[in-house]
Every structure is written in C-alpha cells, then in structure tokens.
Short mmCIF file of C-alpha atoms in Angstrom, two decimals:
data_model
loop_
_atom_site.label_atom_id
_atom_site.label_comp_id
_atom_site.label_asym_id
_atom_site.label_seq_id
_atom_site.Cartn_x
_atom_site.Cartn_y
_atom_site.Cartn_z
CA UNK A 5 0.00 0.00 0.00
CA UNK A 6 1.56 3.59 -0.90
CA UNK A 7 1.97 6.04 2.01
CA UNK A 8 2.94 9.18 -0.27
CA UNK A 9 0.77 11.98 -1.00
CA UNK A 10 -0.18 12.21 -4.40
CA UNK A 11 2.26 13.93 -6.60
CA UNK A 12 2.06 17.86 -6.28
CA UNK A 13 0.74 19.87 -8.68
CA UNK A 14 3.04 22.54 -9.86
CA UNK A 15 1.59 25.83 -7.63
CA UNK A 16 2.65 27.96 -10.83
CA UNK A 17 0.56 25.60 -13.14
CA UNK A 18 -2.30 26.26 -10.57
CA UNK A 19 -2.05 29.60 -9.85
CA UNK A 20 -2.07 30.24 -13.76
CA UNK A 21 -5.89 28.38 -14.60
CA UNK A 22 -8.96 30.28 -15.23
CA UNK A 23 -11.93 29.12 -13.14
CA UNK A 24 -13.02 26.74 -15.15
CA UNK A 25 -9.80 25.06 -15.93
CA UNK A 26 -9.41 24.41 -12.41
CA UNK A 27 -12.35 22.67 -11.96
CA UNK A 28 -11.30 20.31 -14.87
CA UNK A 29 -7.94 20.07 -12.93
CA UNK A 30 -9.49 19.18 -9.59
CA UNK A 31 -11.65 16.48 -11.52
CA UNK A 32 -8.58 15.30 -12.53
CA UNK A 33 -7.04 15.20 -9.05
CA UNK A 34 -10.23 13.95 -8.09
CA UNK A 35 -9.68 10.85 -10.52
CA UNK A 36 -5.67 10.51 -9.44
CA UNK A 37 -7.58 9.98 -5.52
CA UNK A 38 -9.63 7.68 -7.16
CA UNK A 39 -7.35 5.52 -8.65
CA UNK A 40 -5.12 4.91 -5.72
CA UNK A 41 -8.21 3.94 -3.58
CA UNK A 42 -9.18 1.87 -6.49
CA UNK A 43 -5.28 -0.02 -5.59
CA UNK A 44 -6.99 -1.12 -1.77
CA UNK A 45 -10.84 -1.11 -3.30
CA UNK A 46 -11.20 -1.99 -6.84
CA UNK A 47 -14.61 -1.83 -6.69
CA UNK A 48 -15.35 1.91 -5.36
CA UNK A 49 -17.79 3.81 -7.26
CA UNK A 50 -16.94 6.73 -9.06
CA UNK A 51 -17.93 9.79 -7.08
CA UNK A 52 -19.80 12.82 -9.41
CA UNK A 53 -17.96 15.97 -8.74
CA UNK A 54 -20.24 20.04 -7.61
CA UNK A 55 -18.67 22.99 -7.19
CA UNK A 56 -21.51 24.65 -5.38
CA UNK A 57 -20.82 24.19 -2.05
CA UNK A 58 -21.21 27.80 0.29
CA UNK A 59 -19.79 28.80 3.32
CA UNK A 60 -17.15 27.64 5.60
CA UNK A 61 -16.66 23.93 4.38
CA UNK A 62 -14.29 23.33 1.78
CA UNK A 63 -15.65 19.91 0.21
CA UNK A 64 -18.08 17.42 1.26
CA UNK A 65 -18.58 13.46 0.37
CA UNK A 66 -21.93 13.93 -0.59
CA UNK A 67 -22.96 10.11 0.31
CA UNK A 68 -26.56 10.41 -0.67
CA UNK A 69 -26.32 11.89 -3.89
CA UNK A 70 -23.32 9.90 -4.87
CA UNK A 71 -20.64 12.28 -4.70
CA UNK A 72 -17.99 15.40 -3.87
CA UNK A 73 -18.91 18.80 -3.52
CA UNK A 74 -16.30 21.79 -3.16
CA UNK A 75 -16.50 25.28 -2.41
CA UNK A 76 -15.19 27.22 -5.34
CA UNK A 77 -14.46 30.18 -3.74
CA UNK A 78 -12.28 28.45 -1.07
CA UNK A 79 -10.85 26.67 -3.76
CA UNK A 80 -10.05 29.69 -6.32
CA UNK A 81 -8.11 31.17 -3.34
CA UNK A 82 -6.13 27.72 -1.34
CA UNK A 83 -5.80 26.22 -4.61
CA UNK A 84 -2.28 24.05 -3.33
CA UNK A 85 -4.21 22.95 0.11
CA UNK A 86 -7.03 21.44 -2.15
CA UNK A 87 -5.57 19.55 -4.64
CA UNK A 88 -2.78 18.47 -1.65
CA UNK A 89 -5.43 18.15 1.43
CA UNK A 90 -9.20 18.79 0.41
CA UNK A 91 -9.68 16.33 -2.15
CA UNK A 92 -7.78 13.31 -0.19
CA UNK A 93 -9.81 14.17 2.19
CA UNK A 94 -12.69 13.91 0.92
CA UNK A 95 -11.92 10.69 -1.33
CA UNK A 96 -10.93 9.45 2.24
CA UNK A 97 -14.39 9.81 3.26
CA UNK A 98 -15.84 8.20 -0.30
CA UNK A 99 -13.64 4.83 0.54
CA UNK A 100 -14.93 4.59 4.08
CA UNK A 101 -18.88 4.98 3.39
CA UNK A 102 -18.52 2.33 0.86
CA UNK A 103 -16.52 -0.21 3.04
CA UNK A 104 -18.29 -3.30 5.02
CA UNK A 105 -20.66 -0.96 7.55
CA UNK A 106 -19.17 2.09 6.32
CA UNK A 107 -22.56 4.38 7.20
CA UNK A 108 -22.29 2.68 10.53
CA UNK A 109 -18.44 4.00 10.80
CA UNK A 110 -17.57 7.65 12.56
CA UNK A 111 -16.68 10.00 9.63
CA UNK A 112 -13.59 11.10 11.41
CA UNK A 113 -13.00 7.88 13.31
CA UNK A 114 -10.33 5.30 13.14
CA UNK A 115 -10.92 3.98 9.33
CA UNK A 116 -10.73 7.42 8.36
CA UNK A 117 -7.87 8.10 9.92
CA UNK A 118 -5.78 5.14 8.46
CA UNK A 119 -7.16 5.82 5.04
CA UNK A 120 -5.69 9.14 5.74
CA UNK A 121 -2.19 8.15 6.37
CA UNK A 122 -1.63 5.07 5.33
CA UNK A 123 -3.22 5.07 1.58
CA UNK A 124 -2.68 9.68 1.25
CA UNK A 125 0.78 9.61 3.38
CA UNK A 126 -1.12 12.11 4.96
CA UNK A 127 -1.61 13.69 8.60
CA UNK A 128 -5.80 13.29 9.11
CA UNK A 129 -6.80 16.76 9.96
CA UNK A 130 -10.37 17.35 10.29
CA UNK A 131 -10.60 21.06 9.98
CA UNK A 132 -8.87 23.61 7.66
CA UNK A 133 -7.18 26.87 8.48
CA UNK A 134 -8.70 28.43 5.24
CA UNK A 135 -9.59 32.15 5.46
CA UNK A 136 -13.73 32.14 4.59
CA UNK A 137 -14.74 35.95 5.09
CA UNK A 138 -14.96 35.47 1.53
CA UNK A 139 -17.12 32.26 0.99
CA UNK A 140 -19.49 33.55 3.43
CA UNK A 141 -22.37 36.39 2.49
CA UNK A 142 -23.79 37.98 4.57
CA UNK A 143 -25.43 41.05 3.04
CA UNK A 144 -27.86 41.88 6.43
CA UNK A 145 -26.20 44.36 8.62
CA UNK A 146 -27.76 44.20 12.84
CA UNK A 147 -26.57 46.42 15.02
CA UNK A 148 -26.48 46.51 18.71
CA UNK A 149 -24.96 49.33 21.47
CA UNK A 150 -21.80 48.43 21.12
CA UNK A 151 -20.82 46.90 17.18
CA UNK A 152 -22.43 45.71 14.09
CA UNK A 153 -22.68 42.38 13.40
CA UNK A 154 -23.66 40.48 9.75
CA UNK A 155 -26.73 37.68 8.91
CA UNK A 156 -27.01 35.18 6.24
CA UNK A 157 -30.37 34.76 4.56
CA UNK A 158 -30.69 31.83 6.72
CA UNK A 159 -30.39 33.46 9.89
CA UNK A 160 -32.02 36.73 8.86
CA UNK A 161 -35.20 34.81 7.85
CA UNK A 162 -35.44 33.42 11.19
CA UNK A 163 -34.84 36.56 12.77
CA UNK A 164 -38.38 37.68 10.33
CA UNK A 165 -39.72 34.25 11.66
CA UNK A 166 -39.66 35.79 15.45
CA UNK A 167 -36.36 34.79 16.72
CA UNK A 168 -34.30 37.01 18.52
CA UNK A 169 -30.44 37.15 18.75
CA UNK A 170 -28.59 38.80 21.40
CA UNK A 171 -24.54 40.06 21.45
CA UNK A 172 -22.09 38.44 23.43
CA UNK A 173 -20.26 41.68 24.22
CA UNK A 174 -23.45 43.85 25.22
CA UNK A 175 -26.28 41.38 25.62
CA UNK A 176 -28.72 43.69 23.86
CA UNK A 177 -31.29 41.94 21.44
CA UNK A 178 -29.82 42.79 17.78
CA UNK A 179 -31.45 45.40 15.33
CA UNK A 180 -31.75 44.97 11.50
CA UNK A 181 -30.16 48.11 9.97
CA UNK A 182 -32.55 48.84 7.05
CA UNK A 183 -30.35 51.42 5.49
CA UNK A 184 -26.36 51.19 5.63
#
C-alpha cells in the first residue's frame, strides 16, 4: 500500500488556470484519488464531482447523492491545500462509506484516519485553516450598542420568523439596519 501523498501539482501551473480550468484540474485530481483507492478497493464507485458548495466547508462526500462537492471560492483562493489536502480528504471519506458498515463508521474515526495516512501519506486533519470571510455572504447588517454584526439569509429569515439574537459583548437583542 503507498503512504505518499499524491504527486504535487506545480503551484505555478495552478495559480495560472482560469476558473473553469481548475475545476477540470481538480476532476482530474479527483480521478488521481480515485485511482489509488481503487489499488486497496477496486470496486469503489466513481464519485460525481459540484462545485456549489457555500460557506465555511471546503468539500463534502456527498454520500446520498453519490458524490464530492467543493467550495469554489475556497478553492479559487487555497488552490495548493485542495488539490494536496481537500480532495484526499474527501476521497478518504468516499472509501470509508462504501466499506463493510461504512454508514455505521464515525466520519472522522479510526478507518478514516488510516485511510488518511496510510493510503494519502497524509496527517488526518479534520478542519482547515482556510480564510472564509470570503465564501461567506452575509449582506444583512444588525446592530447593537456596542458593534455591528452580519446575517445570512438563513439566519435573517429566522430573525423575520420571530427569533431574537442577542450580542455576546453587550447582551442587547440585535437590530436589522434597514439602510447602511
């Protein structure tokens, strides 16, 4: 069984691909991850590939729809850390849901963790130190006595539902700003 991380992909060769030559290249990558599982588990399925994920998560085995999902805006800007972390990762996750009582398994548990470093050759970290002020909208501005603070349509639309949110600093309720 190999315990190297997949070859690197030149960061110059990244850095220079438009948007949607890098989603080609991480389908490729995505394929390279494939393969090598393929060397422990011939017969895993190949996953179907999104770029539509939002927020703070950088990819996601999508195990119900058959598939990987990554945020392209984390991606566009931590292009290395994907195609060297994100995507092993989440292949990591496709091999373990489709083992002998893989749903059953912990999706950060021991399995995980040895597809992680002993197929990858790599260290099984759960979280990423990505920087997401960028991958996260929030266009509704609240404001209490002491700062302002920024909704998603999520939370704003509970907030027109009835539910209050206070500050942590202040402890007053918040207040939607209707003009900036």
């Amino acid at each position: 069984m190999k315990t190297s991380p997949l070859p690197p992909w030149p960061a110059e060769q990244l850095a220079a691909l438009s948007a949607q030559a890098l989603h080609s290249a991480a389908q490729e990558r995505v394929h390279e991850a494939l393969e090598r599982c393929r060397e422990v588990y011939p017969e895993l399925p190949t996953p179907r590939v999104w770029f539509d994920l939002k927020g703070a998560s950088a990819g996601q085995a999508h195990l119900g729809k058959g598939g990987l999902r990554f945020n392209p805006v984390l991606l566009e800007g931590n292009r290395s850390a994907f195609f060297d972390d994100v995507i092993p990762h989440e292949m990591a996750h496709w091999l373990v849901f489709h083992l002998a009582n893989g749903p059953r398994l912990k999706p950060h548990g021991r399995e995980w963790k040895s597809v992680m470093h002993d197929l990858f050759g790599l260290e099984p970290k759960v979280t990423h130190q990505f920087d997401i002020k960028h991958s996260q909208v929030r266009p509704y501005h609240y404001r209490c006595h002491c700062q302002s603070h920024y909704f998603t349509a999520r939370r704003h639309s509970l907030v027109l539902k009835g539910r209050r949110y206070r500050c942590r600093d202040c402890a007053q309720t918040l207040v939607y700003c209707t003009i900036d």
